[in-house]
Short mmCIF file of C-alpha atoms and ligand atoms in Angstrom, two decimals:
data_model
loop_
_atom_site.label_atom_id
_atom_site.label_comp_id
_atom_site.label_asym_id
_atom_site.label_seq_id
_atom_site.Cartn_x
_atom_site.Cartn_y
_atom_site.Cartn_z
CA UNK A 7 0.00 0.00 0.00
CA UNK A 8 1.69 3.24 -1.14
CA UNK A 9 0.94 6.22 0.99
CA UNK A 10 2.73 9.43 1.83
CA UNK A 11 3.10 9.88 5.58
CA UNK A 12 2.91 13.39 6.99
CA UNK A 13 6.26 14.18 8.56
CA UNK A 14 6.33 17.01 11.05
CA UNK A 15 9.04 19.39 9.83
CA UNK A 16 12.18 20.14 11.89
CA UNK A 17 10.99 23.79 11.93
CA UNK A 18 7.74 22.76 13.59
CA UNK A 19 9.60 20.85 16.29
CA UNK A 20 11.98 23.80 16.72
CA UNK A 21 8.85 25.94 17.21
CA UNK A 22 7.70 23.62 20.00
CA UNK A 23 11.13 23.79 21.64
CA UNK A 24 10.87 27.56 21.52
CA UNK A 25 7.66 27.22 23.59
CA UNK A 26 9.67 25.07 26.02
CA UNK A 27 12.19 27.91 26.34
CA UNK A 28 9.37 30.40 27.01
CA UNK A 29 7.90 28.20 29.75
CA UNK A 30 11.36 27.71 31.21
CA UNK A 31 11.61 31.47 31.53
CA UNK A 32 8.23 31.59 33.27
CA UNK A 33 9.39 28.82 35.61
CA UNK A 34 12.64 30.67 36.42
CA UNK A 35 10.67 33.00 38.70
CA UNK A 36 10.37 30.23 41.30
CA UNK A 37 13.14 29.54 43.85
CA UNK A 38 13.31 25.90 42.80
CA UNK A 39 12.16 23.93 39.79
CA UNK A 40 8.38 23.36 39.80
CA UNK A 41 7.38 19.70 39.78
CA UNK A 42 5.64 17.56 37.16
CA UNK A 43 3.90 14.23 37.69
CA UNK A 44 3.53 11.87 34.70
CA UNK A 45 1.42 8.75 35.09
CA UNK A 46 1.31 6.14 32.33
CA UNK A 47 -1.28 3.44 31.65
CA UNK A 48 -1.22 0.69 29.04
CA UNK A 49 1.35 -0.53 26.59
CA UNK A 50 5.03 0.16 25.89
CA UNK A 51 4.08 2.60 23.16
CA UNK A 52 2.52 4.74 25.86
CA UNK A 53 5.65 4.36 28.00
CA UNK A 54 7.66 5.59 25.01
CA UNK A 55 5.25 8.53 24.52
CA UNK A 56 5.57 9.44 28.21
CA UNK A 57 9.36 9.53 27.82
CA UNK A 58 8.82 12.26 25.22
CA UNK A 59 6.38 14.14 27.44
CA UNK A 60 9.02 14.02 30.20
CA UNK A 61 11.61 15.16 27.67
CA UNK A 62 9.57 18.24 26.85
CA UNK A 63 8.80 18.89 30.54
CA UNK A 64 12.49 18.67 31.48
CA UNK A 65 13.28 21.15 28.73
CA UNK A 66 10.65 23.48 30.21
CA UNK A 67 12.52 23.42 33.52
CA UNK A 68 10.33 21.00 35.46
CA UNK A 69 11.68 18.41 37.88
CA UNK A 70 9.69 15.23 38.51
CA UNK A 71 7.69 13.91 41.45
CA UNK A 72 5.66 10.79 42.22
CA UNK A 73 3.25 12.75 44.40
CA UNK A 74 0.29 14.38 42.63
CA UNK A 75 -0.38 16.78 45.47
CA UNK A 76 2.92 18.65 45.08
CA UNK A 77 2.86 18.78 41.27
CA UNK A 78 2.41 22.00 39.30
CA UNK A 79 1.64 19.94 36.17
CA UNK A 80 -0.02 16.52 36.08
CA UNK A 81 -0.05 14.46 32.88
CA UNK A 82 -2.12 11.28 32.74
CA UNK A 83 -1.23 9.22 29.66
CA UNK A 84 -4.17 6.88 29.14
CA UNK A 85 -5.03 3.52 27.59
CA UNK A 86 -8.31 2.64 25.83
CA UNK A 87 -7.77 -1.05 25.13
CA UNK A 88 -10.26 -2.33 27.73
CA UNK A 89 -13.08 -0.91 29.82
CA UNK A 90 -11.27 -1.75 33.05
CA UNK A 91 -8.26 0.43 32.15
CA UNK A 92 -10.59 3.31 31.30
CA UNK A 93 -12.51 3.05 34.56
CA UNK A 94 -9.26 3.11 36.53
CA UNK A 95 -8.13 6.25 34.71
CA UNK A 96 -11.46 8.02 35.21
CA UNK A 97 -11.44 7.12 38.91
CA UNK A 98 -7.92 8.46 39.38
CA UNK A 99 -8.54 11.61 37.33
CA UNK A 100 -11.76 12.21 39.31
CA UNK A 101 -9.75 12.07 42.55
CA UNK A 102 -7.55 14.92 41.31
CA UNK A 103 -10.34 17.41 42.10
CA UNK A 104 -8.91 17.28 45.65
CA UNK A 105 -5.35 18.17 44.68
CA UNK A 106 -6.64 20.95 42.44
CA UNK A 107 -8.82 22.38 45.22
CA UNK A 108 -5.72 22.71 47.40
CA UNK A 109 -3.67 24.10 44.54
CA UNK A 110 -5.94 25.92 42.04
CA UNK A 111 -2.99 26.75 39.78
CA UNK A 112 -2.30 23.09 39.20
CA UNK A 113 -2.55 22.17 35.49
CA UNK A 114 -4.13 18.78 34.81
CA UNK A 115 -3.59 17.16 31.40
CA UNK A 116 -5.02 13.96 30.01
CA UNK A 117 -3.50 12.47 26.86
CA UNK A 118 -3.12 9.13 25.09
CA UNK A 119 -5.67 6.81 23.52
CA UNK A 120 -8.71 7.66 25.68
CA UNK A 121 -8.42 11.32 24.66
CA UNK A 122 -8.91 10.24 21.06
CA UNK A 123 -12.29 8.57 21.78
CA UNK A 124 -15.10 11.07 21.08
CA UNK A 125 -17.35 9.86 23.92
CA UNK A 126 -14.51 10.15 26.45
CA UNK A 127 -13.54 13.64 25.29
CA UNK A 128 -17.20 14.67 25.67
CA UNK A 129 -17.37 13.21 29.17
CA UNK A 130 -14.21 15.08 30.18
CA UNK A 131 -15.59 18.29 28.72
CA UNK A 132 -18.87 18.01 30.62
CA UNK A 133 -18.07 16.26 33.88
CA UNK A 134 -14.31 16.64 34.56
CA UNK A 135 -14.03 20.40 34.56
CA UNK A 136 -10.81 20.34 36.59
CA UNK A 137 -8.99 18.85 33.59
CA UNK A 138 -7.36 21.72 31.67
CA UNK A 139 -5.82 20.04 28.66
CA UNK A 140 -6.89 16.98 26.67
CA UNK A 141 -4.88 15.83 23.65
CA UNK A 142 -4.68 12.60 21.66
CA UNK A 143 -1.54 10.78 20.44
CA UNK A 144 -1.64 12.70 17.14
CA UNK A 145 -1.14 16.03 18.92
CA UNK A 146 1.57 14.95 21.39
CA UNK A 147 4.31 16.78 19.47
CA UNK A 148 2.46 20.07 20.20
CA UNK A 149 2.35 19.60 23.99
CA UNK A 150 4.65 22.61 24.74
CA UNK A 151 2.42 24.95 22.75
CA UNK A 152 -0.71 23.73 24.59
CA UNK A 153 0.92 24.10 27.99
CA UNK A 154 2.14 27.59 27.14
CA UNK A 155 -1.38 28.63 26.02
CA UNK A 156 -2.87 27.29 29.27
CA UNK A 157 -0.27 29.13 31.34
CA UNK A 158 -0.66 32.46 29.57
CA UNK A 159 -4.41 32.55 28.89
CA UNK A 160 -7.58 31.33 30.48
CA UNK A 161 -9.62 28.40 29.24
CA UNK A 162 -9.33 24.73 28.51
CA UNK A 163 -7.85 23.04 25.43
CA UNK A 164 -9.22 19.95 23.66
CA UNK A 165 -7.03 18.70 20.79
CA UNK A 166 -8.69 15.44 19.94
CA UNK A 167 -9.51 15.66 16.23
CA UNK A 168 -9.34 12.42 14.28
CA UNK A 169 -6.22 12.17 12.13
CA UNK A 170 -4.52 9.47 10.04
CA UNK A 171 -1.35 10.32 11.98
CA UNK A 172 2.09 11.77 11.38
CA UNK A 173 5.72 11.21 12.32
CA UNK A 174 7.70 13.66 14.43
CA UNK A 175 11.47 13.33 14.87
CA UNK A 176 13.57 15.34 17.28
CA UNK A 177 11.31 15.47 20.35
CA UNK A 178 13.55 15.38 23.46
CA UNK A 179 13.40 12.20 25.57
CA UNK A 180 13.89 11.47 29.27
CA UNK A 181 14.29 7.70 29.58
CA UNK A 182 13.36 5.73 32.67
CA UNK A 183 16.82 4.28 33.24
CA UNK A 184 20.14 3.79 31.50
CA UNK A 185 19.74 0.05 30.94
CA UNK A 186 16.64 -0.64 28.83
CA UNK A 187 15.21 1.56 26.11
CA UNK A 188 12.17 1.59 23.85
CA UNK A 189 12.59 2.65 20.24
CA UNK A 190 9.38 3.21 18.28
CA UNK A 191 9.88 2.11 14.70
CA UNK A 192 6.34 2.68 13.51
CA UNK A 193 3.02 4.02 14.70
CA UNK A 194 -0.63 3.13 14.16
CA UNK A 195 -2.33 -0.01 12.90
CA UNK A 196 -4.18 -0.93 9.69
CA UNK A 197 -5.47 -4.30 10.78
CA UNK A 198 -8.83 -3.45 12.28
CA UNK A 199 -9.23 -6.62 14.31
CA UNK A 200 -12.94 -6.42 15.01
CA UNK A 201 -12.59 -6.07 18.82
CA UNK A 202 -9.80 -3.51 18.86
CA UNK A 203 -9.90 0.26 19.36
CA UNK A 204 -6.24 0.88 18.45
CA UNK A 205 -6.68 1.60 14.71
CA UNK A 206 -9.30 4.23 15.57
CA UNK A 207 -7.24 6.06 18.16
CA UNK A 208 -3.69 5.68 16.81
CA UNK A 209 -4.34 6.17 13.10
CA UNK A 210 -2.84 4.45 10.07
CA UNK A 211 0.42 2.54 9.97
CA UNK A 212 3.43 4.75 9.35
CA UNK A 213 7.10 3.89 9.58
CA UNK A 214 10.02 5.96 10.80
CA UNK A 215 12.90 6.10 8.36
CA UNK A 216 15.60 3.45 8.87
CA UNK A 217 18.16 6.27 9.19
CA UNK A 218 16.31 7.85 12.13
CA UNK A 219 15.90 4.47 13.85
CA UNK A 220 19.55 3.51 13.35
CA UNK A 221 20.76 6.89 14.60
CA UNK A 222 18.72 6.41 17.78
CA UNK A 223 19.94 2.84 18.30
CA UNK A 224 23.58 3.91 17.76
CA UNK A 225 23.18 6.66 20.32
CA UNK A 226 21.67 4.23 22.84
CA UNK A 227 24.34 1.60 22.25
CA UNK A 228 27.09 4.20 22.64
CA UNK A 229 25.48 5.39 25.88
CA UNK A 230 25.72 1.82 27.22
CA UNK A 231 22.08 0.68 26.96
CA UNK A 232 21.95 -3.09 27.21
CA UNK A 233 18.45 -3.93 26.06
CA UNK A 234 16.68 -2.20 23.17
CA UNK A 235 13.08 -2.99 22.25
CA UNK A 236 11.80 -1.99 18.83
CA UNK A 237 8.17 -0.98 19.18
CA UNK A 238 5.14 -0.88 16.93
CA UNK A 239 1.53 -2.08 17.02
CA UNK A 240 2.48 -4.47 14.23
CA UNK A 241 6.23 -4.35 13.61
CA UNK A 242 5.98 -6.89 10.81
CA UNK A 243 4.41 -4.36 8.49
CA UNK A 244 7.37 -2.02 8.98
CA UNK A 245 8.44 -0.26 5.80
CA UNK A 246 5.34 -0.86 3.69
CA UNK A 247 4.67 2.88 3.50
CA UNK A 248 8.29 3.86 2.81
CA UNK A 249 9.68 4.57 -0.64
CA UNK A 250 12.79 2.56 0.19
CA UNK A 251 12.40 -1.19 -0.30
CA UNK A 252 12.87 -2.37 3.29
CA UNK A 253 10.90 -4.67 5.57
CA UNK A 254 11.16 -5.55 9.26
CA UNK A 255 13.61 -8.44 8.74
CA UNK A 256 15.92 -6.06 6.81
CA UNK A 257 15.65 -3.50 9.59
CA UNK A 258 16.50 -6.12 12.23
CA UNK A 259 19.67 -6.99 10.32
CA UNK A 260 20.69 -3.34 10.16
CA UNK A 261 20.05 -2.82 13.87
CA UNK A 262 21.97 -6.00 14.59
CA UNK A 263 25.01 -4.52 12.84
CA UNK A 264 25.20 -1.55 15.24
CA UNK A 265 28.26 -2.00 17.50
CA UNK A 266 27.70 -2.36 21.24
CA UNK A 267 26.86 -4.89 23.94
CA UNK A 268 23.08 -5.02 23.80
CA UNK A 269 20.18 -7.33 23.00
CA UNK A 270 17.42 -6.44 20.56
CA UNK A 271 13.78 -7.24 21.26
CA UNK A 272 10.67 -6.23 19.37
CA UNK A 273 6.93 -6.16 19.78
CA UNK A 274 4.24 -6.73 18.66
CA UNK A 275 4.17 -9.19 15.77
CA UNK A 276 0.98 -10.06 13.94
CA UNK A 277 1.07 -13.75 12.97
CA UNK A 278 -0.29 -13.05 9.48
CA UNK A 279 2.82 -10.95 8.70
CA UNK A 280 5.47 -12.94 10.60
CA UNK A 281 7.10 -15.37 8.20
CA UNK A 282 10.18 -17.34 7.33
CA UNK A 283 12.20 -14.27 6.34
CA UNK A 284 11.73 -12.83 9.82
CA UNK A 285 12.48 -16.17 11.51
CA UNK A 286 15.66 -16.55 9.42
CA UNK A 287 16.74 -13.02 10.38
CA UNK A 288 16.10 -13.76 14.06
CA UNK A 289 18.13 -16.96 13.85
CA UNK A 290 21.06 -15.29 12.08
CA UNK A 291 21.26 -12.04 14.11
CA UNK A 292 23.28 -12.72 17.27
CA UNK A 293 21.96 -9.68 19.13
CA UNK A 294 18.29 -10.48 18.52
CA UNK A 295 16.96 -12.09 21.71
CA UNK A 296 15.47 -15.59 21.30
CA UNK A 297 11.96 -14.49 22.19
CA UNK A 298 8.82 -13.49 20.31
CA UNK A 299 5.42 -12.21 21.37
CA UNK A 300 3.02 -13.67 18.81
CA UNK A 301 -0.61 -13.05 19.84
CA UNK A 302 -3.00 -15.75 18.59
CA UNK A 303 -6.14 -14.42 20.37
CA UNK A 304 -8.31 -17.53 19.76
CA UNK A 305 -7.87 -21.13 18.72
CA UNK A 306 -11.05 -21.58 16.72
CA UNK A 307 -11.16 -20.67 13.02
CA UNK A 308 -14.71 -19.31 13.04
CA UNK A 309 -13.82 -17.02 15.95
CA UNK A 310 -10.54 -15.96 14.30
CA UNK A 311 -12.49 -14.98 11.22
CA UNK A 312 -15.06 -13.04 13.23
CA UNK A 313 -12.11 -11.29 14.89
CA UNK A 314 -10.78 -10.41 11.40
CA UNK A 315 -7.38 -11.85 12.28
CA UNK A 316 -6.72 -13.20 8.77
CA UNK A 317 -4.97 -16.43 9.73
CA UNK A 318 -6.20 -19.87 10.72
CA UNK A 319 -5.26 -21.95 13.70
CA UNK A 320 -3.36 -24.29 11.38
CA UNK A 321 -1.41 -21.42 9.82
CA UNK A 322 -0.51 -20.16 13.30
CA UNK A 323 0.71 -23.56 14.45
CA UNK A 324 2.74 -23.92 11.25
CA UNK A 325 4.48 -20.59 11.99
CA UNK A 326 5.37 -21.80 15.47
CA UNK A 327 6.85 -24.98 13.97
CA UNK A 328 8.84 -22.96 11.40
CA UNK A 329 10.16 -20.74 14.18
CA UNK A 330 11.13 -23.61 16.47
CA UNK A 331 12.86 -25.49 13.67
CA UNK A 332 15.23 -22.50 13.39
CA UNK A 333 15.46 -21.45 17.06
CA UNK A 334 14.62 -24.53 19.17
CA UNK A 335 14.77 -22.76 22.53
CA UNK A 336 12.77 -19.70 21.45
CA UNK A 337 10.70 -18.18 24.26
CA UNK A 338 7.14 -17.78 23.00
CA UNK A 339 4.52 -15.54 24.55
CA UNK A 340 1.04 -14.66 23.35
CA UNK A 341 -2.22 -12.81 23.96
CA UNK A 342 -5.60 -14.52 24.23
CA UNK A 343 -9.10 -13.11 24.43
CA UNK A 344 -11.80 -15.14 26.16
CA UNK A 345 -15.49 -14.47 25.62
CA UNK A 346 -15.39 -12.81 22.21
CA UNK A 347 -19.04 -12.19 21.14
CA UNK A 348 -20.61 -15.45 20.03
CA UNK A 349 -17.67 -17.67 21.09
CA UNK A 350 -19.12 -20.88 22.55
CA UNK A 351 -17.46 -22.89 25.29
CA UNK A 352 -16.73 -25.59 22.72
CA UNK A 353 -14.98 -23.04 20.51
CA UNK A 354 -13.10 -21.71 23.54
CA UNK A 355 -11.79 -25.23 24.14
CA UNK A 356 -9.91 -24.93 20.83
CA UNK A 357 -7.95 -22.14 22.52
CA UNK A 358 -6.99 -24.56 25.32
CA UNK A 359 -5.84 -27.05 22.70
CA UNK A 360 -3.50 -24.45 21.18
CA UNK A 361 -2.03 -23.87 24.65
CA UNK A 362 -1.41 -27.57 25.06
CA UNK A 363 0.12 -27.89 21.64
CA UNK A 364 2.36 -24.80 21.67
CA UNK A 365 3.15 -24.63 25.40
CA UNK A 366 3.77 -20.89 25.60
CA UNK A 367 6.27 -19.63 28.15
CA UNK A 368 3.82 -16.97 29.28
CA UNK A 369 0.40 -15.78 28.22
CA UNK A 370 -1.43 -12.48 28.57
CA UNK A 371 -5.08 -13.36 29.04
CA UNK A 372 -8.03 -11.00 28.67
CA UNK A 373 -11.79 -11.22 28.95
CA UNK A 374 -13.36 -9.53 25.94
CA UNK A 375 -14.29 -5.92 26.60
CA UNK A 376 -16.65 -4.14 24.15
CA UNK A 377 -15.12 -0.96 22.69
CA UNK A 378 -17.52 1.64 21.35
CA UNK A 379 -17.23 2.09 17.59
CA UNK A 380 -15.67 -1.33 16.84
CA UNK A 381 -17.58 -3.99 14.81
CA UNK A 382 -17.44 -6.58 17.62
CA UNK A 383 -19.26 -4.22 19.99
CA UNK A 384 -22.30 -4.54 17.72
CA UNK A 385 -22.22 -8.38 17.57
CA UNK A 386 -24.66 -10.45 19.63
CA UNK A 387 -22.94 -11.58 22.82
CA UNK A 388 -25.20 -14.13 24.51
CA UNK A 389 -22.74 -15.86 26.89
CA UNK A 390 -23.17 -14.97 30.57
CA UNK A 391 -20.42 -13.25 32.54
CA UNK A 392 -20.23 -16.29 34.81
CA UNK A 393 -19.58 -18.67 31.92
CA UNK A 394 -16.90 -16.35 30.50
CA UNK A 395 -15.24 -16.11 33.92
CA UNK A 396 -15.29 -19.90 34.31
CA UNK A 397 -13.65 -20.31 30.89
CA UNK A 398 -11.12 -17.61 31.76
CA UNK A 399 -10.21 -19.50 34.94
CA UNK A 400 -9.71 -22.75 33.01
CA UNK A 401 -7.37 -20.91 30.66
CA UNK A 402 -5.37 -19.32 33.49
CA UNK A 403 -5.09 -22.63 35.38
CA UNK A 404 -3.83 -24.47 32.32
CA UNK A 405 -1.30 -21.75 31.48
CA UNK A 406 -0.06 -21.55 35.07
CA UNK A 407 0.67 -25.25 35.06
CA UNK A 408 2.53 -24.91 31.74
CA UNK A 409 4.47 -21.83 32.89
CA UNK A 410 5.58 -23.67 36.02
CA UNK A 411 6.76 -26.70 34.02
CA UNK A 412 8.59 -24.43 31.59
CA UNK A 413 10.31 -22.69 34.49
CA UNK A 414 11.24 -25.98 36.16
CA UNK A 415 13.23 -26.89 33.05
CA UNK A 416 15.54 -23.92 33.77
CA UNK A 417 16.59 -25.20 37.19
CA UNK A 418 20.26 -26.19 37.23
CA UNK A 419 21.16 -24.15 34.15
CA UNK A 420 23.63 -21.27 34.10
CA UNK A 421 22.37 -18.31 32.06
CA UNK A 422 23.82 -14.96 31.07
CA UNK A 423 21.34 -12.44 32.48
CA UNK A 424 21.01 -8.67 32.49
CA UNK A 425 20.74 -7.29 36.03
CA UNK A 426 18.00 -4.71 35.64
CA UNK A 427 17.10 -3.44 39.11
CA UNK A 428 16.35 -3.92 42.77
CA UNK A 429 13.78 -6.49 43.84
CA UNK A 430 11.06 -6.01 46.40
CA UNK A 431 11.85 -9.17 48.34
CA UNK A 432 14.65 -8.44 50.88
CA UNK A 433 15.93 -12.03 50.61
CA UNK A 434 16.53 -11.47 46.88
CA UNK A 435 17.62 -7.88 46.56
CA UNK A 436 18.17 -7.84 42.77
CA UNK A 437 16.27 -8.77 39.63
CA UNK A 438 17.62 -9.85 36.26
CA UNK A 439 16.28 -10.98 32.91
CA UNK A 440 17.35 -13.94 30.82
CA UNK A 441 17.86 -13.37 27.11
CA UNK A 442 14.35 -14.75 26.67
CA UNK A 443 13.11 -12.09 29.13
CA UNK A 444 12.28 -14.43 32.02
CA UNK A 445 12.46 -12.70 35.40
CA UNK A 446 15.15 -13.96 37.83
CA UNK A 447 15.32 -12.99 41.52
CA UNK A 448 18.73 -13.26 43.19
CA UNK A 449 21.02 -11.78 45.83
CA UNK A 450 24.02 -9.72 44.86
CA UNK A 451 25.91 -6.47 44.95
CA UNK A 452 23.92 -3.46 43.74
CA UNK A 453 26.91 -2.51 41.62
CA UNK A 454 25.85 -5.31 39.26
CA UNK A 455 22.81 -3.31 38.10
CA UNK A 456 23.17 -2.63 34.40
CA UNK A 457 25.68 -5.44 33.81
CA UNK A 458 25.37 -8.89 32.32
CA UNK A 459 26.18 -11.64 34.78
CA UNK A 460 26.05 -15.44 34.82
CA UNK A 461 23.32 -16.75 37.13
CA UNK A 462 22.76 -20.35 38.14
CA UNK A 463 19.03 -21.06 38.31
CA UNK A 464 18.29 -22.75 41.64
CA UNK A 465 14.50 -22.65 41.85
CA UNK A 466 11.32 -21.28 40.31
CA UNK A 467 7.66 -20.37 40.69
CA UNK A 468 4.92 -19.95 38.08
CA UNK A 469 5.95 -16.34 37.59
CA UNK A 470 9.71 -16.20 38.05
CA UNK A 471 13.04 -17.97 38.41
CA UNK A 472 15.38 -17.82 41.42
CA UNK A 473 19.12 -17.85 40.96
CA UNK A 474 22.56 -17.20 42.39
CA UNK A 475 25.64 -15.49 41.05
CA UNK A 476 28.20 -17.88 39.56
CA UNK A 477 31.52 -16.85 41.14
N1 5AD B 16 -11.10 -6.77 24.83
C1 5AD B 16 -10.20 -7.60 25.41
N2 5AD B 16 -8.92 -7.67 25.05
C2 5AD B 16 -8.50 -6.87 24.03
N3 5AD B 16 -7.31 -6.73 23.44
C3 5AD B 16 -7.41 -5.79 22.47
N4 5AD B 16 -8.67 -5.33 22.42
C4 5AD B 16 -9.38 -5.99 23.37
C5 5AD B 16 -10.74 -5.96 23.80
N5 5AD B 16 -11.63 -5.15 23.22
C6 5AD B 16 -6.13 -7.52 23.82
C7 5AD B 16 -5.59 -8.34 22.63
C8 5AD B 16 -4.34 -7.59 22.26
C9 5AD B 16 -3.90 -7.06 23.60
C10 5AD B 16 -2.93 -5.92 23.52
O1 5AD B 16 -5.09 -6.65 24.23
O2 5AD B 16 -5.29 -9.63 23.11
O3 5AD B 16 -3.38 -8.43 21.67
FE1 SF4 B 17 -5.47 -4.07 17.64
FE2 SF4 B 17 -5.28 -6.06 15.83
FE3 SF4 B 17 -3.95 -3.71 15.42
FE4 SF4 B 17 -3.15 -5.40 17.38
S1 SF4 B 17 -3.17 -5.84 15.15
S2 SF4 B 17 -3.42 -3.14 17.54
S3 SF4 B 17 -5.10 -6.28 18.10
S4 SF4 B 17 -6.19 -3.99 15.48
#
């Protein structure tokens, strides 16, 4: 599909950075830097967007806090994927009336996918009058301008118009730590799975140029980042909108050639677009971690068709076989939806059969949640909540048993792991990740954080491995 993507010009981004400078001047009147609070819901793409919001805020002279009550600016970056996430956001945003009452100058912003849903924007306009600024993902690059307008004039701003989407390079970034980094390689989704809101709120698929991606990866590698995840709603359609003849497998090879001591991960892959070329590239690129998140959603062909997934159960299983023939110890994770409208318990049992056949290392399981404006929300949905919950429990129980068995197979092995932070359990003060991204708890010197180290796996649970440093 040939399409020209709107690219935000360097001049436009420079204009936004000029607004940052103006706000910084306003902020200079305080004795110490005013504080900003950024809260992120949902997927890694949102985490990556929040890193840009923080980048802009830092350039405006804000420091950061985890306490809403002391913040001069609050930004809530929201997720629309399921009802539950939305309710949580609305509850938490509602509670901010209290912080605003104590501090009437506080500026409250809501951005991300919920802002892009017309019914949510309307609700915020009518019933959440303490929220000053609402903007969707398409308008994120203009955040400094919005904040400046709020600070210098009265009134609220709603920038939530529908848009096929654009690409903005050169927005400053404040990353969460110096070890792991997200790199967006594309935005949006063209797949329109019938249950999913993402294509409506994040616009059409558009790819960043390989040059921009490689420049970012080189910078990260040079700065000592150890774990780089390439992000997109469907990374396997990378490059389709670019003039250059390049696909995701080609991009992986180019990223793999960047010098440095780091592993490359990517997500998410749509099974219909993940094929032998990608699997060959994964097998041949030494930095690409032996792990793939390959959501199958349902195991029954009628349900897959109603979901508009455009693959069959057989085609999915064949891909898994092709992958394992090249990378036998690949770590496989997936997403599953239970209770899609019209799915019977018999059809759901086909999902259990896929679990038994593939034996995923981990599974992200969801009960179907109707999203306004999507085709599935208009489909008859006769199954009771109780029956859906019972099926959900069967799925979780089966996967837990498989996850535990998979983890037990690690016990006794020595694995090179990346120490990524401090753990919450005082008996195991550090956490690490295997190349396949399994979590390992262990005890060691804090100085190890950010380094690769060999860990001997000594035990496990359903959720994690336990290990010790190999001296
Ligand atoms: N209801 C439940 N789960 C959903 N997902 C996407 N949309 C919905 C929905 N309406 C799940 C899919 C997707 C993951 C990110 O969220 O499994 O892969
Ligand atoms: Fe949603 Fe399907 Fe696109 Fe994933 S591929 S974001 S599930 S529409």
